[in-house]
Amino acid sequence: MKKLLFTFLTLSAFSFRLAAQEVDTVPISTKGLDIKLKRSPLPSRIGTIQFKPVNLTPALVNAKVNYWKTRTSVGININQAAFSDNWKGGGVNSLAIGGLINYKAEYSKESYSYASEVILQYGKVKNKSQLQKKTTDRIYWDNKAAVQLSKNWYFFGSMNFESQFDKGFSYSRDAQGNEKENLLSKFMSPGYLTESIGFEYKPNKFFSTRIGTGTARQTFVLDTALYRTNPKNFGVEKGKTIRNELAFQVVMNYEKEIFQNVTLKTKYNMFIPYDNFGHIDHRLDINVIAKINRFMNVSITGVGLYDRDTDLKIQGSQTLALGLVFAFPR
């Protein structure tokens, strides 16, 4: 009896250990098996969901779309040097001042655009015991309207005007060593008015090329006696005040921040008269502006010009300036 009881307890313990161990399961397909599932004892309710309309009052925003972008820059440059009478290092007292106004307005709506830019520059330098001399003098006004034809191409019409504020002189010395002025130019002598139509290629915001297949330029020399001191008279016949030309024109513009706070701005203009393809005018303007702080910058400006109506050689000018610049809006 004791032996039978021991055997029963041993089998029971072994069965309990098997039940406690993890047992692998084998999936069995239930297809074809008559298996009935019991319904859930929890009650279920089926009803109708009703939607009620809600009136929403539209919110009106009092805002207007402005298709215009404008920017104005005003710059002032002043350079001054002074030396005592016994200064042995050499030098001359001098004072130079220059000013710049640059206004640009742009309009863009759908495929139509318009841009207008005004550049006004004037500067003078006065050295002790010498005559005053200009350092820069320019009036430039450019207007362009365009219609977009494709992603990068536009049909445009433009008109620009260029002249100067003050008289321009060359300088020589007389027998006594005194400086003498020789008049070369003045306001509207010369003055240029150029009208152009054609196509513009603009692949991005900082580069564009105008191809003016139909371009007309009027050169004005209102001082009919200017040829006495400037024999070429800017290509205008002596005794006349205007000259008309038809030409093919290419104008390329590039403006981009090449480094942090350093902007490169260039403009190249090629003018080919239809009546003389060998007489091509070129002008290249390069301007590098480095911003020091909110109101101060350093600028280097260079101009290269080749125009047979003024000189048979390439003309060039270069200026370096440190000055104050005020831009609106900021």
Coordinates of N, CA and C in Angstrom, one line a residue, residues 2-18:
K2 N 1.9 1.3 0.8 CA 2.8 2.4 0.9 C 3.5 2.6 -0.4
K3 N 3.9 1.5 -1.1 CA 4.6 1.5 -2.4 C 3.7 2.1 -3.4
L4 N 2.4 1.7 -3.4 CA 1.5 2.3 -4.4 C 1.3 3.8 -4.2
L5 N 1.2 4.2 -3.0 CA 1.0 5.6 -2.7 C 2.2 6.4 -3.1
F6 N 3.4 5.9 -2.9 CA 4.6 6.6 -3.4 C 4.7 6.8 -4.9
T7 N 4.3 5.7 -5.6 CA 4.3 5.7 -7.1 C 3.3 6.8 -7.6
F8 N 2.1 6.9 -6.9 CA 1.1 7.9 -7.3 C 1.6 9.3 -7.1
L9 N 2.2 9.5 -6.0 CA 2.7 10.9 -5.7 C 3.8 11.3 -6.7
T10 N 4.7 10.3 -7.1 CA 5.8 10.6 -8.0 C 5.2 10.9 -9.4
L11 N 4.2 10.2 -9.9 CA 3.6 10.5 -11.2 C 2.9 11.8 -11.2
S12 N 2.3 12.2 -10.0 CA 1.6 13.5 -9.9 C 2.6 14.6 -10.0
A13 N 3.7 14.5 -9.3 CA 4.7 15.6 -9.4 C 5.3 15.7 -10.8
F14 N 5.5 14.6 -11.5 CA 6.1 14.7 -12.8 C 5.1 15.3 -13.8
S15 N 3.8 15.0 -13.6 CA 2.8 15.7 -14.5 C 2.7 17.1 -14.2
F16 N 2.9 17.6 -13.0 CA 2.9 19.0 -12.6 C 4.0 19.8 -13.3
R17 N 5.2 19.1 -13.3 CA 6.4 19.7 -13.9 C 6.2 19.9 -15.4
L18 N 5.6 18.9 -16.1 CA 5.3 19.0 -17.5 C 4.4 20.1 -17.8

